[in-house]
Short mmCIF file of C-alpha atoms and ligand atoms in Angstrom, two decimals:
data_model
loop_
_atom_site.label_atom_id
_atom_site.label_comp_id
_atom_site.label_asym_id
_atom_site.label_seq_id
_atom_site.Cartn_x
_atom_site.Cartn_y
_atom_site.Cartn_z
CA MET A 1 -22.91 -12.08 -8.44
CA CYS A 2 -24.74 -8.91 -7.97
CA ALA A 3 -21.95 -6.38 -6.35
CA ARG A 4 -19.94 -4.18 -8.42
CA LEU A 5 -16.21 -5.35 -9.62
CA ILE A 6 -13.94 -2.99 -8.49
CA ASP A 7 -11.66 -2.65 -11.15
CA GLY A 8 -7.86 -1.21 -9.50
CA LYS A 9 -6.21 -2.61 -12.14
CA ALA A 10 -7.86 0.18 -13.94
CA HIS A 11 -7.90 3.05 -10.96
CA ALA A 12 -3.76 2.24 -11.19
CA ASN A 13 -4.01 2.63 -15.45
CA SER A 14 -5.40 6.32 -15.40
CA LEU A 15 -4.25 7.31 -11.83
CA GLY A 16 -0.68 6.64 -13.56
CA GLU A 17 -1.85 8.69 -16.80
CA ARG A 18 -1.84 11.23 -15.08
CA ILE A 19 1.36 10.88 -12.71
CA ALA A 20 3.28 10.60 -15.51
CA ALA A 21 0.98 13.36 -17.81
CA SER A 22 2.52 15.60 -14.61
CA LEU A 23 6.26 15.07 -15.51
CA PRO A 24 6.89 17.64 -17.98
CA ALA A 25 5.81 19.90 -15.55
CA PHE A 26 7.60 19.36 -13.06
CA ALA A 27 11.09 18.19 -15.20
CA ALA A 28 10.53 22.28 -16.81
CA GLN A 29 11.43 23.82 -13.19
CA THR A 30 14.14 20.96 -12.11
CA GLY A 31 15.36 19.89 -15.98
CA ARG A 32 14.71 16.34 -14.42
CA ALA A 33 11.91 13.76 -13.47
CA PRO A 34 11.55 12.48 -10.07
CA GLY A 35 13.52 9.76 -8.71
CA LEU A 36 12.61 6.47 -6.79
CA ALA A 37 15.00 4.15 -5.59
CA VAL A 38 14.62 1.01 -4.78
CA VAL A 39 16.11 -1.59 -2.25
CA LEU A 40 16.62 -4.81 -2.25
CA VAL A 41 18.88 -7.09 0.67
CA GLY A 42 19.07 -10.61 -1.06
CA ASN A 43 17.72 -13.42 -3.66
CA ASP A 44 13.89 -13.46 -2.40
CA ALA A 45 12.62 -14.48 -5.77
CA ALA A 46 8.78 -12.82 -4.61
CA SER A 47 10.47 -9.74 -3.34
CA GLU A 48 12.45 -9.55 -6.71
CA VAL A 49 10.01 -10.07 -8.48
CA TYR A 50 8.60 -6.65 -6.77
CA VAL A 51 11.49 -4.79 -7.09
CA ARG A 52 11.83 -5.47 -10.94
CA SER A 53 7.67 -4.23 -11.88
CA LYS A 54 8.56 -1.53 -9.08
CA GLY A 55 11.70 0.37 -11.36
CA LYS A 56 9.10 -0.61 -13.90
CA MET A 57 6.73 1.19 -13.64
CA ALA A 58 8.57 3.81 -12.56
CA ARG A 59 10.62 3.92 -16.38
CA LYS A 60 7.60 3.69 -17.64
CA LEU A 61 5.71 6.47 -16.29
CA GLY A 62 8.76 8.89 -16.69
CA MET A 63 10.04 8.64 -13.29
CA ASP A 64 14.13 8.02 -13.08
CA SER A 65 14.47 4.45 -11.43
CA PHE A 66 17.92 3.83 -9.27
CA GLU A 67 17.56 -0.69 -7.95
CA HIS A 68 20.41 -0.95 -5.45
CA VAL A 69 20.74 -5.30 -4.45
CA LEU A 70 22.71 -6.12 -1.44
CA PRO A 71 23.74 -9.95 -0.37
CA GLU A 72 22.30 -11.49 1.69
CA SER A 73 24.68 -11.20 3.89
CA ALA A 74 25.12 -8.11 4.67
CA GLY A 75 25.11 -6.46 7.85
CA GLN A 76 23.30 -3.47 9.96
CA GLU A 77 26.48 -0.79 8.41
CA GLU A 78 26.64 -1.45 4.93
CA LEU A 79 23.15 -0.86 4.08
CA LEU A 80 22.44 1.85 6.85
CA SER A 81 25.57 3.26 4.45
CA LEU A 82 23.66 2.96 1.35
CA ILE A 83 20.71 4.72 3.59
CA ALA A 84 23.34 7.52 3.91
CA GLU A 85 24.48 7.46 0.04
CA LEU A 86 20.13 7.82 -0.63
CA ASN A 87 19.15 10.46 1.42
CA ALA A 88 21.71 12.69 0.39
CA ASP A 89 21.77 11.77 -3.61
CA ASN A 90 19.71 15.07 -5.03
CA ARG A 91 18.52 12.18 -8.03
CA VAL A 92 15.97 10.43 -5.79
CA ASP A 93 13.04 11.62 -4.48
CA GLY A 94 11.52 8.49 -2.88
CA ILE A 95 13.36 5.50 -1.10
CA LEU A 96 11.86 2.09 -0.56
CA VAL A 97 13.72 -0.92 1.16
CA GLN A 98 11.85 -3.91 0.05
CA LEU A 99 10.76 -5.76 3.12
CA PRO A 100 11.26 -8.24 4.62
CA LEU A 101 14.62 -7.73 5.56
CA PRO A 102 17.22 -10.76 6.86
CA ALA A 103 16.89 -12.31 9.62
CA GLN A 104 19.58 -10.24 10.53
CA LEU A 105 18.98 -7.08 10.08
CA ASP A 106 16.84 -4.28 11.93
CA SER A 107 14.35 -3.31 9.73
CA LEU A 108 13.09 -0.85 11.79
CA ALA A 109 16.05 0.83 12.49
CA VAL A 110 16.45 0.98 9.08
CA ILE A 111 14.01 2.44 8.11
CA SER A 112 13.94 5.09 11.05
CA ALA A 113 17.90 5.64 8.68
CA ILE A 114 15.44 7.29 5.99
CA ASP A 115 15.30 10.94 5.70
CA PRO A 116 11.25 11.24 6.17
CA ALA A 117 11.07 13.38 2.97
CA LYS A 118 12.16 10.52 1.11
CA ASP A 119 9.84 7.91 2.63
CA VAL A 120 7.45 6.49 0.09
CA ASP A 121 6.32 3.73 1.72
CA GLY A 122 5.32 5.65 4.66
CA LEU A 123 6.45 3.47 7.13
CA HIS A 124 9.02 5.76 8.97
CA PRO A 125 7.36 6.01 12.67
CA VAL A 126 7.33 10.72 11.47
CA SER A 127 4.84 9.86 8.54
CA ALA A 128 2.96 7.28 11.39
CA GLY A 129 2.68 9.66 13.28
CA ARG A 130 1.87 12.35 10.99
CA LEU A 131 -0.77 10.41 9.04
CA ALA A 132 -1.72 9.89 13.34
CA SER A 133 -1.58 13.44 14.67
CA GLY A 134 -3.47 14.73 11.24
CA LEU A 135 -1.34 16.11 9.25
CA PRO A 136 -0.05 16.59 5.59
CA GLY A 137 2.67 13.58 4.98
CA LEU A 138 3.64 10.76 3.16
CA VAL A 139 1.15 7.52 3.38
CA SER A 140 1.44 3.65 3.39
CA CYS A 141 0.75 2.83 0.35
CA THR A 142 -1.36 -0.29 0.18
CA PRO A 143 -3.93 2.00 3.23
CA LEU A 144 -3.53 5.13 0.75
CA GLY A 145 -4.57 2.38 -2.49
CA CYS A 146 -7.31 1.00 -0.92
CA LEU A 147 -9.04 4.36 -0.12
CA MET A 148 -8.39 5.74 -3.36
CA LEU A 149 -10.77 2.82 -4.05
CA LEU A 150 -12.99 4.09 -1.83
CA ARG A 151 -13.65 6.61 -2.29
CA SER A 152 -13.56 6.36 -6.06
CA VAL A 153 -17.05 3.40 -4.76
CA LEU A 154 -18.60 5.93 -2.24
CA GLY A 155 -17.27 10.02 -2.87
CA SER A 156 -17.89 10.46 0.79
CA LEU A 157 -17.37 8.36 4.00
CA ALA A 158 -18.41 10.27 6.42
CA GLY A 159 -20.87 8.66 9.24
CA LEU A 160 -20.10 5.30 7.81
CA ASP A 161 -18.84 1.90 10.58
CA ALA A 162 -16.16 0.96 9.09
CA ILE A 163 -13.85 -2.39 10.23
CA VAL A 164 -10.63 -3.05 9.27
CA VAL A 165 -9.54 -6.44 9.97
CA GLY A 166 -5.71 -6.63 10.58
CA ARG A 167 -3.98 -4.04 12.69
CA SER A 168 -0.11 -3.76 10.89
CA ILE A 169 2.55 -1.76 11.12
CA LEU A 170 2.03 -2.16 6.88
CA VAL A 171 -1.71 -1.96 7.11
CA GLY A 172 -3.83 -2.26 9.72
CA LYS A 173 -2.95 0.36 11.10
CA PRO A 174 -2.60 2.77 8.85
CA MET A 175 -6.29 1.71 7.09
CA ALA A 176 -7.98 3.08 9.95
CA GLN A 177 -5.92 6.19 10.73
CA LEU A 178 -7.16 6.91 6.74
CA LEU A 179 -10.35 5.68 7.61
CA LEU A 180 -10.62 8.36 10.55
CA ALA A 181 -9.85 11.59 8.48
CA GLU A 182 -12.10 10.55 6.52
CA ASN A 183 -15.23 10.72 9.14
CA CYS A 184 -15.80 7.11 9.41
CA THR A 185 -16.46 5.41 12.74
CA VAL A 186 -13.81 2.77 13.35
CA MET A 187 -12.90 -1.21 14.87
CA ILE A 188 -9.35 -2.64 14.34
CA ALA A 189 -9.85 -6.31 14.62
CA HIS A 190 -6.96 -8.60 14.90
CA SER A 191 -6.40 -11.67 16.12
CA ARG A 192 -7.25 -11.96 19.70
CA THR A 193 -10.55 -10.07 18.30
CA LYS A 194 -13.75 -12.52 20.12
CA GLY A 195 -16.62 -12.39 17.08
CA LEU A 196 -15.30 -11.50 14.57
CA ALA A 197 -18.12 -12.27 11.66
CA GLU A 198 -21.27 -10.00 14.06
CA LYS A 199 -18.67 -7.18 14.24
CA VAL A 200 -17.93 -7.65 10.38
CA ARG A 201 -22.03 -8.16 10.23
CA ARG A 202 -22.52 -4.75 11.29
CA ALA A 203 -19.54 -2.60 8.88
CA ASP A 204 -20.93 -0.41 6.10
CA VAL A 205 -16.66 -0.40 5.12
CA VAL A 206 -14.56 -3.76 5.82
CA VAL A 207 -11.15 -3.55 4.75
CA ALA A 208 -10.21 -7.64 4.90
CA ALA A 209 -6.12 -7.68 5.65
CA MET A 210 -4.90 -10.65 7.53
CA GLY A 211 -3.06 -12.50 4.89
CA GLN A 212 -5.55 -15.47 6.14
CA ALA A 213 -7.20 -17.06 3.19
CA GLU A 214 -11.49 -16.60 2.39
CA MET A 215 -11.58 -16.50 5.64
CA ILE A 216 -14.51 -13.22 5.38
CA LYS A 217 -17.52 -15.41 4.31
CA GLY A 218 -20.53 -13.94 2.10
CA THR A 219 -23.22 -14.84 4.74
CA TRP A 220 -20.61 -12.13 6.73
CA ILE A 221 -20.30 -9.07 4.81
CA LYS A 222 -23.49 -6.69 4.92
CA PRO A 223 -26.22 -6.83 2.49
CA GLY A 224 -24.75 -3.37 0.30
CA ALA A 225 -21.68 -3.09 2.29
CA THR A 226 -17.89 -2.58 0.37
CA VAL A 227 -15.42 -4.56 0.83
CA ILE A 228 -11.75 -4.51 0.25
CA ASP A 229 -9.83 -7.20 0.16
CA VAL A 230 -5.91 -6.55 0.60
CA GLY A 231 -4.97 -9.80 1.82
CA THR A 232 -3.03 -11.68 -0.53
CA SER A 233 -2.34 -16.70 -0.15
CA ARG A 234 -1.35 -18.89 -2.69
CA VAL A 235 -3.48 -21.33 -2.73
CA VAL A 236 -4.31 -25.27 -4.70
CA ARG A 237 -7.29 -25.64 -6.17
CA ASN A 238 -7.38 -28.67 -8.64
CA GLY A 239 -3.46 -29.28 -9.01
CA ARG A 240 -2.86 -25.93 -9.84
CA ALA A 241 -1.40 -22.76 -7.51
CA ILE A 242 -3.77 -19.67 -7.66
CA LEU A 243 -3.79 -16.31 -5.69
CA VAL A 244 -6.96 -15.00 -3.20
CA GLY A 245 -8.04 -12.37 -1.06
CA ASP A 246 -8.97 -12.73 2.85
CA VAL A 247 -12.48 -12.94 1.54
CA GLU A 248 -14.42 -15.77 0.14
CA PHE A 249 -15.28 -13.87 -2.80
CA ALA A 250 -18.37 -15.35 -5.08
CA SER A 251 -20.38 -16.02 -2.09
CA ALA A 252 -19.22 -12.54 -0.92
CA ALA A 253 -20.61 -11.11 -3.72
CA ARG A 254 -23.63 -12.17 -4.06
CA SER A 255 -24.35 -9.54 -0.42
CA ALA A 256 -21.44 -7.03 -0.42
CA GLY A 257 -22.85 -3.21 -3.22
CA ALA A 258 -19.23 -3.89 -4.21
CA ILE A 259 -15.79 -5.98 -3.87
CA THR A 260 -12.17 -5.53 -5.27
CA PRO A 261 -10.90 -8.49 -6.75
CA VAL A 262 -7.77 -10.71 -5.87
CA PRO A 263 -6.11 -10.58 -8.04
CA GLY A 264 -6.87 -7.10 -9.74
CA GLY A 265 -8.09 -5.41 -6.95
CA VAL A 266 -5.59 -3.70 -4.19
CA GLY A 267 -2.57 -4.66 -5.94
CA PRO A 268 -2.37 -2.60 -9.21
CA MET A 269 -2.96 0.69 -6.34
CA THR A 270 -0.42 -0.71 -4.50
CA ILE A 271 2.18 -0.17 -6.59
CA MET A 272 0.56 3.38 -8.31
CA SER A 273 0.78 4.70 -4.76
CA LEU A 274 4.06 4.16 -4.51
CA MET A 275 3.97 6.33 -7.77
CA HIS A 276 2.32 9.14 -6.99
CA ASN A 277 3.37 8.90 -3.16
CA THR A 278 7.18 9.79 -5.37
CA LEU A 279 5.99 12.01 -7.08
CA ILE A 280 4.83 14.26 -4.21
CA ALA A 281 8.18 13.78 -2.11
CA ALA A 282 9.66 14.85 -5.63
CA HIS A 283 7.29 18.17 -5.45
CA LEU A 284 7.39 18.69 -1.62
CA ARG A 285 11.50 18.25 -1.58
CA LYS A 286 11.46 21.72 -4.36
CA GLY A 287 8.52 23.54 -2.13
CA PHE A 288 6.00 23.40 -4.84
CA ALA A 289 2.68 22.40 -4.71
CA PRO A 290 3.00 18.68 -4.67
CA PRO A 291 -0.73 18.74 -8.05
CA ARG A 292 -3.90 17.35 -6.97
CA LEU A 293 -4.48 13.67 -8.25
CA TRP A 294 -6.93 12.37 -6.30
P1 NDP B 301 0.97 -9.39 8.59
O1 NDP B 301 0.76 -10.22 8.92
O2 NDP B 301 2.10 -8.01 9.55
O3 NDP B 301 -0.95 -8.12 9.67
C1 NDP B 301 -2.14 -9.52 9.55
C2 NDP B 301 -2.72 -8.86 10.48
O4 NDP B 301 -4.14 -9.88 10.88
C3 NDP B 301 -2.32 -8.31 12.06
O5 NDP B 301 -2.72 -7.73 13.09
C4 NDP B 301 -2.95 -10.25 12.66
O6 NDP B 301 -3.36 -9.93 13.95
C5 NDP B 301 -4.13 -10.10 12.23
N1 NDP B 301 -4.96 -11.98 11.82
C6 NDP B 301 -4.30 -12.46 11.92
N2 NDP B 301 -5.36 -13.19 11.75
C7 NDP B 301 -6.05 -12.97 11.74
C8 NDP B 301 -7.47 -13.98 12.85
N3 NDP B 301 -7.10 -15.09 12.42
N4 NDP B 301 -8.86 -12.84 13.03
C9 NDP B 301 -8.49 -11.34 12.40
N5 NDP B 301 -7.19 -10.73 12.72
C10 NDP B 301 -5.83 -11.95 12.13
O7 NDP B 301 0.05 -9.18 7.08
P2 NDP B 301 -0.05 -7.15 6.88
O8 NDP B 301 -0.55 -6.31 7.14
O9 NDP B 301 2.03 -7.02 6.27
O10 NDP B 301 -1.04 -8.14 4.91
C11 NDP B 301 -1.22 -7.97 5.48
C12 NDP B 301 -1.46 -8.91 4.36
O11 NDP B 301 -2.04 -8.14 2.75
C13 NDP B 301 -1.35 -10.06 3.78
O12 NDP B 301 -2.06 -11.49 2.71
C14 NDP B 301 -0.11 -9.52 3.13
O13 NDP B 301 0.15 -10.62 1.24
C15 NDP B 301 -1.29 -8.34 2.04
N6 NDP B 301 -0.61 -7.63 1.71
C16 NDP B 301 -0.48 -7.33 0.30
C17 NDP B 301 -0.77 -5.85 -0.26
C18 NDP B 301 -1.03 -5.86 -1.56
O14 NDP B 301 -0.70 -4.79 -2.62
N7 NDP B 301 -2.21 -6.56 -2.15
C19 NDP B 301 0.78 -5.70 0.46
C20 NDP B 301 0.29 -6.00 1.33
C21 NDP B 301 0.38 -6.75 2.14
P3 NDP B 301 -3.00 -10.28 15.30
O15 NDP B 301 -1.96 -8.52 15.35
O16 NDP B 301 -2.98 -9.71 16.59
O17 NDP B 301 -1.43 -10.86 15.01
#
């Protein structure tokens, strides 16, 4: 391996320390800690783990955490009325509804019901619109974490050719907007893209967010490129279930200049970006200038 390993865990820990250090000043002005409300509907095991870890991280940093669990059978009205309560609750600065929701619920309507000032997941159409318009706002956590990692490796990204593989509202689209705002020349690829290998080969920055285990091969990576692997797929190797990314790590690491591992790359940054967004939302809701932590 010749690529530099981008240690998402270490970056996330360091951001967490900066977040925790900024809380006493907020408490001195408001008499409270920033508050994060996480809503889980149903009992999907993976979602339960994510929700628990978000609440645990908020408390570890010194924030208030409010966890709400609704049954799998919950109806749209029940969920919307909980969102309305959380919108009105002054102790709550950020609201995150864990996705995916059970099939009977309309995710877009639920996300759109969140007060945009509390949209710490950055998925509200107002947040997406502000990002696309170049206005400050709350940015989707995973792409924000990816940008923090890219800046830590590259400093300025201006003028670089970037490819984002994946065009979801959660990752691909906001990632492309963030890279554009950094003055990259951005290509967005998706499942209908032709000649993906050739397109990836031209990129100085590769962000892979498609959920296709190890599809991007080392021979696709331009020598010296920076590779951010968002994808997570569970595969069985030698009888053991392991987590792999969208990039074939071992071969890509021979060509890349820097690369994130899976696990231990983007994942820890996603959760810490949520804490970061909660802190920012708490300041903005009070009319305070938010601390600049990265
Ligand atoms: P989605 O399924 O919503 O989107 C996947 C995107 O990848 C789509 O735009 C799809 O194209 C594109 N795609 C699928 N197959 C191919 C292909 N063969 N070639 C090119 N593009 C393809 O997923 P998400 O954006 O929500 O997540 C992507 C991955 O990132 C998943 O593995 C997810 O688990 C992971 N993830 C990890 C996080 C972390 O913190 N580590 C956080 C969030 C996500 P099309 O639009 O044409 O269908």
